[in-house]
Short mmCIF file of C-alpha atoms and ligand atoms in Angstrom, two decimals:
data_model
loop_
_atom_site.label_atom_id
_atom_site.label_comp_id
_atom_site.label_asym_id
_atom_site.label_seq_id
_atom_site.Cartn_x
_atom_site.Cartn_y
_atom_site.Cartn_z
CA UNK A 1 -15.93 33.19 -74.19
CA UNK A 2 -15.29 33.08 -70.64
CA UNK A 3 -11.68 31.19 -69.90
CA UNK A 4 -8.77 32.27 -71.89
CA UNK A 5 -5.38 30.19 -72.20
CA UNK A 6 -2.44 32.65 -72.71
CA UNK A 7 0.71 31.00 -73.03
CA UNK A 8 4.29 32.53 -72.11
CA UNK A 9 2.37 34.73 -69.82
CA UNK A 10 5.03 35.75 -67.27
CA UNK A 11 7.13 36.90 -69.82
CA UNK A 12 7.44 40.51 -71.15
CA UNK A 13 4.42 41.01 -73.57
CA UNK A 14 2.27 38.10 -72.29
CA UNK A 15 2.47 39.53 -68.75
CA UNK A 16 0.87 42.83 -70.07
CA UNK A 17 -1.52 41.25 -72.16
CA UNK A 18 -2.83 39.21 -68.76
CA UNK A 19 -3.15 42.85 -66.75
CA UNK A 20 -4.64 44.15 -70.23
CA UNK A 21 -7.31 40.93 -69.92
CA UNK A 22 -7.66 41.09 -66.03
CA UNK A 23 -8.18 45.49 -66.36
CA UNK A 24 -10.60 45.10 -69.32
CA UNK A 25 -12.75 41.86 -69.64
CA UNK A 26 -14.22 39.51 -67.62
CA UNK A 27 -12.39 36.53 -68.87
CA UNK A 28 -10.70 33.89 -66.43
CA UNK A 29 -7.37 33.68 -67.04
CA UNK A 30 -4.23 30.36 -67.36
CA UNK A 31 -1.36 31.33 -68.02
CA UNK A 32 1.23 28.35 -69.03
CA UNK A 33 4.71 29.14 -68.68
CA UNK A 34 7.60 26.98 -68.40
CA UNK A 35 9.18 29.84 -66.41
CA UNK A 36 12.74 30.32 -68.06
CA UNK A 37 15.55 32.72 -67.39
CA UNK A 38 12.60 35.58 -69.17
CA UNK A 39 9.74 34.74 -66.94
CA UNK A 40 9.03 36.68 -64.13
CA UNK A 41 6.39 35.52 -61.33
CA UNK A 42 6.42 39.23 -59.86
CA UNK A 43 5.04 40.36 -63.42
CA UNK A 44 1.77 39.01 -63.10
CA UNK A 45 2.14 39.18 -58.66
CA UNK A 46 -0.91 40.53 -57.06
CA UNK A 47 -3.14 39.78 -59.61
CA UNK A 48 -6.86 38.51 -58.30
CA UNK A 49 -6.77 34.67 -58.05
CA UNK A 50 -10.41 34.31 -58.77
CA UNK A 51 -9.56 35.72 -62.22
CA UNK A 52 -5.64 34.32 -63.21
CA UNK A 53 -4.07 31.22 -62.21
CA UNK A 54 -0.10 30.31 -62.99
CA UNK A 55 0.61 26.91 -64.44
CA UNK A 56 4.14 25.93 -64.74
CA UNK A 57 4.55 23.58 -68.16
CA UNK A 58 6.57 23.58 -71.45
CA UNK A 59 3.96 24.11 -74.33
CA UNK A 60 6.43 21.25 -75.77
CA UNK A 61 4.20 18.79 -73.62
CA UNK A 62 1.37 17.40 -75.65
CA UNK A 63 -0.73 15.53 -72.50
CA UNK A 64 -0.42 18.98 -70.66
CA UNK A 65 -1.45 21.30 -73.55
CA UNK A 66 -4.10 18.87 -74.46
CA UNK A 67 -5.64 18.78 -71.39
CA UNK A 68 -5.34 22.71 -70.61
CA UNK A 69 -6.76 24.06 -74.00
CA UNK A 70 -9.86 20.96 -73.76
CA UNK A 71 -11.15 23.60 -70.33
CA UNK A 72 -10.78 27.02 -72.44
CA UNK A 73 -12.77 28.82 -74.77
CA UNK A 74 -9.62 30.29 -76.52
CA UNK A 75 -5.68 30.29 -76.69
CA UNK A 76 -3.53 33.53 -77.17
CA UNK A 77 0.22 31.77 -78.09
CA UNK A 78 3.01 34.53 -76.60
CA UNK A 79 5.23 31.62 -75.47
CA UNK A 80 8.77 31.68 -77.49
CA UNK A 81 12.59 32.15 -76.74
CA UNK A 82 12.43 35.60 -78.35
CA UNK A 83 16.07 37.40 -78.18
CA UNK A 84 18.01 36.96 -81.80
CA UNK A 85 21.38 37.10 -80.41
CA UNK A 86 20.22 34.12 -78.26
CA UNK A 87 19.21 32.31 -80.74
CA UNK A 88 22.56 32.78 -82.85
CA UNK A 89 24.43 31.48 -79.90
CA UNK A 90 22.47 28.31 -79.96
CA UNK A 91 19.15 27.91 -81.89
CA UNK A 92 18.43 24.53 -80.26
CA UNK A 93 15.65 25.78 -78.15
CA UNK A 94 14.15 28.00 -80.79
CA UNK A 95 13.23 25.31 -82.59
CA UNK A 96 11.71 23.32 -79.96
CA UNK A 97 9.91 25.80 -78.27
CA UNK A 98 8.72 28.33 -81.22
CA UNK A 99 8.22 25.28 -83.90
CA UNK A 100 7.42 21.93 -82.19
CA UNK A 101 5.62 23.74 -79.20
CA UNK A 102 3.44 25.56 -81.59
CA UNK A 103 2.81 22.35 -83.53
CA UNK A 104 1.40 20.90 -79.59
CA UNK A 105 -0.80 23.40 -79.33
CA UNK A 106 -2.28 23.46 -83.16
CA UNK A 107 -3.03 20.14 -82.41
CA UNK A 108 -4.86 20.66 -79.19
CA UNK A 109 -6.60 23.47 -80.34
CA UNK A 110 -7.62 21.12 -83.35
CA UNK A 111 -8.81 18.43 -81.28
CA UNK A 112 -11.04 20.67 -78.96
CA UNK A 113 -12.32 23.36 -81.42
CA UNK A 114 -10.76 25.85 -79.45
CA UNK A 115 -10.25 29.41 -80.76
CA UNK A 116 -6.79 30.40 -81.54
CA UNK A 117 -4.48 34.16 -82.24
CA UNK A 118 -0.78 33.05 -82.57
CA UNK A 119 1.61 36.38 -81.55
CA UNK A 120 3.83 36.92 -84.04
CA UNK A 121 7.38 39.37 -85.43
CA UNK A 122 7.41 41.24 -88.34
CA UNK A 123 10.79 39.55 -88.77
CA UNK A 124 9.40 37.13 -90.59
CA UNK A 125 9.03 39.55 -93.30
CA UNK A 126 13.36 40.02 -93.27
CA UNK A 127 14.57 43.99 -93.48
CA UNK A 128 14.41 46.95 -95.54
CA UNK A 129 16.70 48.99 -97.25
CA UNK A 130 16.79 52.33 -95.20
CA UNK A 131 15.34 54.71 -98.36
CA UNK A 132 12.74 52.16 -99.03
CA UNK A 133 9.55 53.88 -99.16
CA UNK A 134 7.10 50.66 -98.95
CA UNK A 135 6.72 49.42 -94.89
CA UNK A 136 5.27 45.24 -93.78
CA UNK A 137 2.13 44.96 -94.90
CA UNK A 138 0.12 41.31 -94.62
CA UNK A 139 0.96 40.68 -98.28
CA UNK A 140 5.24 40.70 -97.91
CA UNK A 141 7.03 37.56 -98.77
CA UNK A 142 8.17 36.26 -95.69
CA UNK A 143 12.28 36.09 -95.76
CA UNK A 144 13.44 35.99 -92.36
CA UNK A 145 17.21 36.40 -91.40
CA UNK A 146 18.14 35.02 -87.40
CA UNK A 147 17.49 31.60 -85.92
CA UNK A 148 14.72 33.04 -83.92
CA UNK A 149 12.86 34.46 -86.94
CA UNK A 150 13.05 31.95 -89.07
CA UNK A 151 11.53 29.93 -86.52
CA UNK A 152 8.63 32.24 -85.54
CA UNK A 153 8.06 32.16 -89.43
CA UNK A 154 8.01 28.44 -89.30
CA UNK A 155 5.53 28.50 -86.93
CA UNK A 156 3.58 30.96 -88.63
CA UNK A 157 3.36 29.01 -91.78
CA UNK A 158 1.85 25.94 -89.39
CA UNK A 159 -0.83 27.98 -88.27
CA UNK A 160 -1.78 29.28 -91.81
CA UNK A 161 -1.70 25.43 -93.18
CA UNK A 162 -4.01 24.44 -89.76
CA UNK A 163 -6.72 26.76 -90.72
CA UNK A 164 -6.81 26.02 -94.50
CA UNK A 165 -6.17 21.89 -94.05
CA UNK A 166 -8.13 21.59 -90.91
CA UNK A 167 -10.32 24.28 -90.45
CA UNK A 168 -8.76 25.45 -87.13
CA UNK A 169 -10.46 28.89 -86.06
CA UNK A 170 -6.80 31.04 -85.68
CA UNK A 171 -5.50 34.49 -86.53
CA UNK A 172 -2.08 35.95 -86.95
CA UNK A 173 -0.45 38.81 -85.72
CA UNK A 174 2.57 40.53 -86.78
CA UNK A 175 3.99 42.99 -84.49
CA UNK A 176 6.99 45.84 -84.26
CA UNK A 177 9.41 45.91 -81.54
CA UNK A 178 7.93 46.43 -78.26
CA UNK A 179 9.16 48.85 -75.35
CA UNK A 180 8.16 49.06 -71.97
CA UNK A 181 8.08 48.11 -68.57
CA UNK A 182 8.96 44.36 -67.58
CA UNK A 183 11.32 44.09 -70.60
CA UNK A 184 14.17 42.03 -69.93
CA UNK A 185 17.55 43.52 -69.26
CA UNK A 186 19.19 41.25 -72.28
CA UNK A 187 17.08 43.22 -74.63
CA UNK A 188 18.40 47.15 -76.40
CA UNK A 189 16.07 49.91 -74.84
CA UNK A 190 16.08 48.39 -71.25
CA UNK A 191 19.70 47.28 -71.34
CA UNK A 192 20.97 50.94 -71.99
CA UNK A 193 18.69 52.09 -69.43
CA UNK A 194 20.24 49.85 -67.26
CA UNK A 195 23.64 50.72 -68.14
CA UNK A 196 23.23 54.42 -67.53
CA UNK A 197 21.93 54.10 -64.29
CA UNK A 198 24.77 51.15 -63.25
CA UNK A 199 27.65 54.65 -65.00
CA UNK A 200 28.63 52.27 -67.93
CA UNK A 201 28.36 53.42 -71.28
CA UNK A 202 25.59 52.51 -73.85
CA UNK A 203 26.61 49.48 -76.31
CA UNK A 204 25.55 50.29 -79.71
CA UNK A 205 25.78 47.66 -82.30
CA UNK A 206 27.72 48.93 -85.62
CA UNK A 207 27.42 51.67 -86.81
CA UNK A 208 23.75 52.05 -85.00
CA UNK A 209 21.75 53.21 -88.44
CA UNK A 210 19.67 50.03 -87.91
CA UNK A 211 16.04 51.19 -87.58
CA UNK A 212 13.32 49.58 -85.36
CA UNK A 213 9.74 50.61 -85.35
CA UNK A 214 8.74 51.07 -81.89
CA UNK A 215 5.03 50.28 -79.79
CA UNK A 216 4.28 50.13 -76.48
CA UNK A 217 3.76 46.94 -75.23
CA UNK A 218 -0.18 48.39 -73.68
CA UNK A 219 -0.70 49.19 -77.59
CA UNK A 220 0.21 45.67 -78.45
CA UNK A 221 -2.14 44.36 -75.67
CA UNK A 222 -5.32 46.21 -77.09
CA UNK A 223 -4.81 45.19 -81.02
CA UNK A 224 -4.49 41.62 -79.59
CA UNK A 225 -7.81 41.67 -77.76
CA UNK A 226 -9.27 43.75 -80.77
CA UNK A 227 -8.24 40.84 -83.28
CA UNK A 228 -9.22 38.01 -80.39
CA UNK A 229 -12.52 39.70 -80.53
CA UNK A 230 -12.78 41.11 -84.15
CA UNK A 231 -10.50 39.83 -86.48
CA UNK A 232 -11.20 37.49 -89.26
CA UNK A 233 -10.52 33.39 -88.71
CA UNK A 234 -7.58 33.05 -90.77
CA UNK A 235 -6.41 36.22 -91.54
CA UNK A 236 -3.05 37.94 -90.51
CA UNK A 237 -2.86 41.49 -89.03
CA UNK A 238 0.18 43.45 -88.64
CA UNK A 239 0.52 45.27 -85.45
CA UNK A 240 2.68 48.72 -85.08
CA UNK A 241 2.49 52.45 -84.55
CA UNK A 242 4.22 54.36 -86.71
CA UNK A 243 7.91 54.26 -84.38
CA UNK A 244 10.22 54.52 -86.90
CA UNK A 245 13.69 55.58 -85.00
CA UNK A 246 17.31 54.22 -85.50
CA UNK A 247 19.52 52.74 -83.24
CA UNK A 248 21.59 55.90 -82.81
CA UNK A 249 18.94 58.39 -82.23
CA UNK A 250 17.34 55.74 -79.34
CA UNK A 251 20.59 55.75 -77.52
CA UNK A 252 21.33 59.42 -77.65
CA UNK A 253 17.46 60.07 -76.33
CA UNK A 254 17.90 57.85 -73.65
CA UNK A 255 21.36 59.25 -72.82
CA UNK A 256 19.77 62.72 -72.68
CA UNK A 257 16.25 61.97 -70.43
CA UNK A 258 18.91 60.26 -67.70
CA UNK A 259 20.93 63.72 -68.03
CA UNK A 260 24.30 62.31 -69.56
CA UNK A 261 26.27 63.55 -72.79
CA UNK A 262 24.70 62.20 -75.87
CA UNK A 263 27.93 61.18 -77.18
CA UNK A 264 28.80 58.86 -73.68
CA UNK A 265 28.18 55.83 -75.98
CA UNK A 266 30.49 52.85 -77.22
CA UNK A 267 30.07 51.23 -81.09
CA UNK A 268 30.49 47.68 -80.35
CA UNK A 269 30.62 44.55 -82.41
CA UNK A 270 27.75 44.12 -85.16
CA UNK A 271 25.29 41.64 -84.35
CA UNK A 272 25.88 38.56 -87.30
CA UNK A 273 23.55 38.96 -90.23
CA UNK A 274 21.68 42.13 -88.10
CA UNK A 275 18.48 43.82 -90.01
CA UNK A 276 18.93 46.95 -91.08
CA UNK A 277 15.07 48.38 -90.93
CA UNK A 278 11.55 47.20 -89.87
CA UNK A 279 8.49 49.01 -90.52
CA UNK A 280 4.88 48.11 -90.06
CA UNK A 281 2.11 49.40 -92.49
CA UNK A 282 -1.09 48.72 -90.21
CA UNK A 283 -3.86 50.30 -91.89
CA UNK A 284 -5.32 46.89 -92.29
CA UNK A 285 -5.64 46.79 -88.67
CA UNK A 286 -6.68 50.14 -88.36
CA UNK A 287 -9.49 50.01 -91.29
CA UNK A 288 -10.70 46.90 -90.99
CA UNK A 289 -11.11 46.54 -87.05
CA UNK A 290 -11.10 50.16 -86.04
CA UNK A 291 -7.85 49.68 -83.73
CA UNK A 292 -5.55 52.58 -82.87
CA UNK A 293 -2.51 53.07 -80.40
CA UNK A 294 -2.52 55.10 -77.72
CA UNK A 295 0.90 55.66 -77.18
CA UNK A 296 1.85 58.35 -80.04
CA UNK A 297 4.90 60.07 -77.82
CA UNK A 298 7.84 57.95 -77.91
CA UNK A 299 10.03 60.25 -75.95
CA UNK A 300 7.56 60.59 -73.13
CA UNK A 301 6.97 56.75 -72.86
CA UNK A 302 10.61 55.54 -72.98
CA UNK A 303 10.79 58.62 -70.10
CA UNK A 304 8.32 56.56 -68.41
CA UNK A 305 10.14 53.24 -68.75
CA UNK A 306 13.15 55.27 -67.47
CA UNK A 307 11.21 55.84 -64.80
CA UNK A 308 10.05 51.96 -64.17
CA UNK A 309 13.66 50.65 -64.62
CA UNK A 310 14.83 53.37 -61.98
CA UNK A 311 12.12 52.25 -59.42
CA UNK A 312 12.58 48.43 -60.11
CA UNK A 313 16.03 47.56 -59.76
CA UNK A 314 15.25 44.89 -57.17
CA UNK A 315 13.89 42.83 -60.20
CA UNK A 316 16.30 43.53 -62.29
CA UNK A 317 19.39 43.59 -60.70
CA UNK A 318 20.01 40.30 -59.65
CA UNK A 319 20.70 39.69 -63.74
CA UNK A 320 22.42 42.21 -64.88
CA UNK A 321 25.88 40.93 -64.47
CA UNK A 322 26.01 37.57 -65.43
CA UNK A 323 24.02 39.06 -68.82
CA UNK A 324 26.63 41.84 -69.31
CA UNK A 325 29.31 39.33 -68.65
CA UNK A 326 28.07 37.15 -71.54
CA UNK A 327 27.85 39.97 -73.95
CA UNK A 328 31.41 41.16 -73.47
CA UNK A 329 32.72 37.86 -73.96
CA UNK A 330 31.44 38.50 -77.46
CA UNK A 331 32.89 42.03 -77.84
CA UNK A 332 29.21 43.73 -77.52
P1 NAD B 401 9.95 36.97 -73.43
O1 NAD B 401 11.21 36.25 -73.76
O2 NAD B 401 9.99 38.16 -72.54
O3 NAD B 401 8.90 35.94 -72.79
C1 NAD B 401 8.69 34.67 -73.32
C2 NAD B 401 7.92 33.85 -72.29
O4 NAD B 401 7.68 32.55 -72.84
C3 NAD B 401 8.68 33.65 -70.96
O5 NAD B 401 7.83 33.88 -69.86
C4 NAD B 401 9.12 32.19 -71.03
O6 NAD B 401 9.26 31.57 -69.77
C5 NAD B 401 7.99 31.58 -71.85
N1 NAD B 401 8.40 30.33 -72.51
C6 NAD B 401 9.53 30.13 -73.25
N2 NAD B 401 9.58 28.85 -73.68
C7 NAD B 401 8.45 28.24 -73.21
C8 NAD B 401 7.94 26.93 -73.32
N3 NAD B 401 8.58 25.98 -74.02
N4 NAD B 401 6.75 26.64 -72.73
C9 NAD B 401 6.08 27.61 -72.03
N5 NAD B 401 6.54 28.85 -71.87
C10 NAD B 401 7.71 29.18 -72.46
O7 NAD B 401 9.30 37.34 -74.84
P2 NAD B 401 8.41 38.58 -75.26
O8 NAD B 401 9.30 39.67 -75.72
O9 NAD B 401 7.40 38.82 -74.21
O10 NAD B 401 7.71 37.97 -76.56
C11 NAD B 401 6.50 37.24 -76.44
C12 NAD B 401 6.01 36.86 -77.81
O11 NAD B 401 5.84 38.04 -78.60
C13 NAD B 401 6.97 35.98 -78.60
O12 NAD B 401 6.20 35.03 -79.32
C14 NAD B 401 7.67 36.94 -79.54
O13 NAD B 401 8.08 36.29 -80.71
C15 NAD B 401 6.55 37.92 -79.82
N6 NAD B 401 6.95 39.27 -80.21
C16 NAD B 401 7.80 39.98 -79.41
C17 NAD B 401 8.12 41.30 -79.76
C18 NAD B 401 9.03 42.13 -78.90
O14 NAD B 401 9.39 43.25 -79.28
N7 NAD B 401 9.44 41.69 -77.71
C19 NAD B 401 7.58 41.86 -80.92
C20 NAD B 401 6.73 41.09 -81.72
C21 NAD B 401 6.41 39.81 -81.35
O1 DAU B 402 10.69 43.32 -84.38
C1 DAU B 402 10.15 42.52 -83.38
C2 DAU B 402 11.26 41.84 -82.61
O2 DAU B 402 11.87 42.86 -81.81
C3 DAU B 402 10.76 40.70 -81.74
O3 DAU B 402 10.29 39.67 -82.57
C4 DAU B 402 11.90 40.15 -80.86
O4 DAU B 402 11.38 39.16 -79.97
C5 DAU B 402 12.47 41.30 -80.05
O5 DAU B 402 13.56 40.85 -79.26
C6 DAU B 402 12.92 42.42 -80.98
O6 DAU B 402 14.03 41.98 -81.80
P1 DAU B 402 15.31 42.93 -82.07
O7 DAU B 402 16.45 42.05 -82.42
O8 DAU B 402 14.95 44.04 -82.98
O9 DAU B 402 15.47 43.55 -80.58
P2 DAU B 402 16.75 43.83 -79.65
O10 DAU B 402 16.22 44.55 -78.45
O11 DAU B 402 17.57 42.63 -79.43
O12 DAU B 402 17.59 44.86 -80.53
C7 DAU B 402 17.02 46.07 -81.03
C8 DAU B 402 18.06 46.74 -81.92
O13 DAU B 402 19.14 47.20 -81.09
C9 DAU B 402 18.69 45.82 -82.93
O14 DAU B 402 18.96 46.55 -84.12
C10 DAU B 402 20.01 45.39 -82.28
C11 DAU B 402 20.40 46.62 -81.50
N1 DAU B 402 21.15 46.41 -80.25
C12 DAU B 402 20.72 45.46 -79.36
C13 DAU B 402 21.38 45.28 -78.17
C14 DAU B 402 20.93 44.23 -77.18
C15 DAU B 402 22.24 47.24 -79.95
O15 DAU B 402 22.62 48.13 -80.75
N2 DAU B 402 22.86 47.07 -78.76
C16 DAU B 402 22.49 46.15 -77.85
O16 DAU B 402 23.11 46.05 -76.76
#
């Protein structure tokens, strides 16, 4: 393999899985991004141009994505609109991007024989009751809740019927909520960050007893490569790291590393048809292709994405009203 395709590649995880590539292969690296309000150019800035080149497209167009994935050796899909409460204010371009751009790409990467891992939620597996004691594991129906999930689990499904009615060499993963630096501001962990820094008050959704299961976004970076390299055509592997933490508890520890009360929150307005828990079983993973995170401490790396936020509020300032703006027009 020597040229890798990653699409969505300025955006939040694909922009870490390009340093990941760039810090630990060899591979030559395209990104394809259509470059909406999540991309960032200054994510994937300074990068060696011998090894990663920026092309601006919508994986949407079928000429483009034809002729990009006929000059590499393998696709890694990131590209999606990827923020639920987006997608319940209009899940128009959910369904074009996540579903019909996916279906562009499957057929490309029919076409050319091209290797493919599609990135993947473990939304598409729905919630869990908080006393549940199973977790995700590859074998959970998939019952998805939002817009935006049920259209990553569309696109899922796809993939799965590519490899088994045409043979098309792909993997799946399923990951947990990521956290870390790059994330944008619309987003939970760094929107409270941001909001403690700009003196406003945390915005917790309900009653906050909704539980995510956290991973760094570096951790994410390394199972994908592992499963690029490793996994199984046509399997699935769930991605996570044991994060298990609800809303509540993420607000107040983020309230006390920036040295405020951990009571200086606000309950806001519940997010329509909200999960209550995620959590990823990922022994598969972990058995099967020896994978393991690295980031076990979830108070010392949200400390360190504290620490990002603080030092990069040239990038993310120039957003952060117009996005608080729209969420207050909702009550959140
Ligand atoms: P993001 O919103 O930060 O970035 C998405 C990127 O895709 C942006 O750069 C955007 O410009 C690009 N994009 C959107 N539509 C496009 C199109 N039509 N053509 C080309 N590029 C397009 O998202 P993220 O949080 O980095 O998520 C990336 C992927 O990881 C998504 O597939 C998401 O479903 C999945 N995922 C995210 C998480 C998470 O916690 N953030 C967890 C599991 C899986
Ligand atoms: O589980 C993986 C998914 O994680 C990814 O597929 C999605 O792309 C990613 O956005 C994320 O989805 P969530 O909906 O879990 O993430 P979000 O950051 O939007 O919200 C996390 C939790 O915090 C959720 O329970 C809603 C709550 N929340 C969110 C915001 C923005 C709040 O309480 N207050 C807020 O202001």
């Amino acid at each position: 393999m020597n040229r890798i395709l990653v699409t969505g590649g300025a955006g939040f995880i694909g922009s870490n899985f390009v340093h990941y590539l760039v810090e630990n292969t060899d591979l030559g690296v395209t990104v394809l991004d259509k470059m909406t309000y999540a991309a960032s150019k200054e994510a994937i800035a300074g990068l060696p141009s011998d090894r990663v080149s920026l092309v601006v497209g919508d994986i949407a167009d079928a000429e483009l994505v034809d002729g990009l994935v006929s000059s590499h050796d393998a696709v890694v899909h990131y590209a999606a609109e990827s923020h639920n409460d987006n997608s319940l204010n209009d899940p128009s371009p959910f369904v074009q991007t996540n579903i019909v751009g996916t279906f562009q790409l499957l057929e490309a990467v029919r076409k050319h024989g091209v290797r493919y891992h599609h990135i993947s939620t473990d939304e598409v597996y729905g919630d869990l009751e908080l006393d549940d004691p199973q977790r995700f594991t590859e074998a959970t129906p998939y019952n998805p809740s939002s817009p935006y999930s049920s259209t990553k689990a569309g696109s899922d499904l796809l993939v799965r019927a590519w490899v088994r009615s045409f043979g098309v060499q792909a993997t799946i993963s399923n990951c947990s909520n990521n956290y870390g630096p790059w994330q944008h501001i619309e987003k939970f962990i760094p929107r409270q960050i941001t909001n403690v820094i700009d003196g406003v008050r945390p915005k917790l959704y309900g009653a906050g007893l909704n539980v995510r299961d956290w991973i760094h976004a570096n951790d994410h970076s390394s199972a994908v490569l592992r499963i690029l390299e490793k996994g199984v055509i046509g399997e699935t592997y769930l991605i996570g790291a044991d994060g298990e933490m609800n809303n509540l508890e993420t607000v107040k520890l983020i309230l006390r590393l920036m040295g405020r009360d951990e009571s200086d929150f606000d309950h806001v307005t519940d997010r329509a048809g909200h999960d209550l828990r995620y959590a990823i079983d990922s022994t598969k993973l972990r058995t099967e292709l020896g994978w393991k995170p690295t980031f076990q401490d979830f108070e010392s790396g949200i400390a360190d994405t504290i620490r990002w936020y603080r030092e990069n509020e040239d990038w993310w300032r120039p957003k952060k009203a117009a996005i608080e703006a729209a969420y207050a027009a909702k009550g959140q």
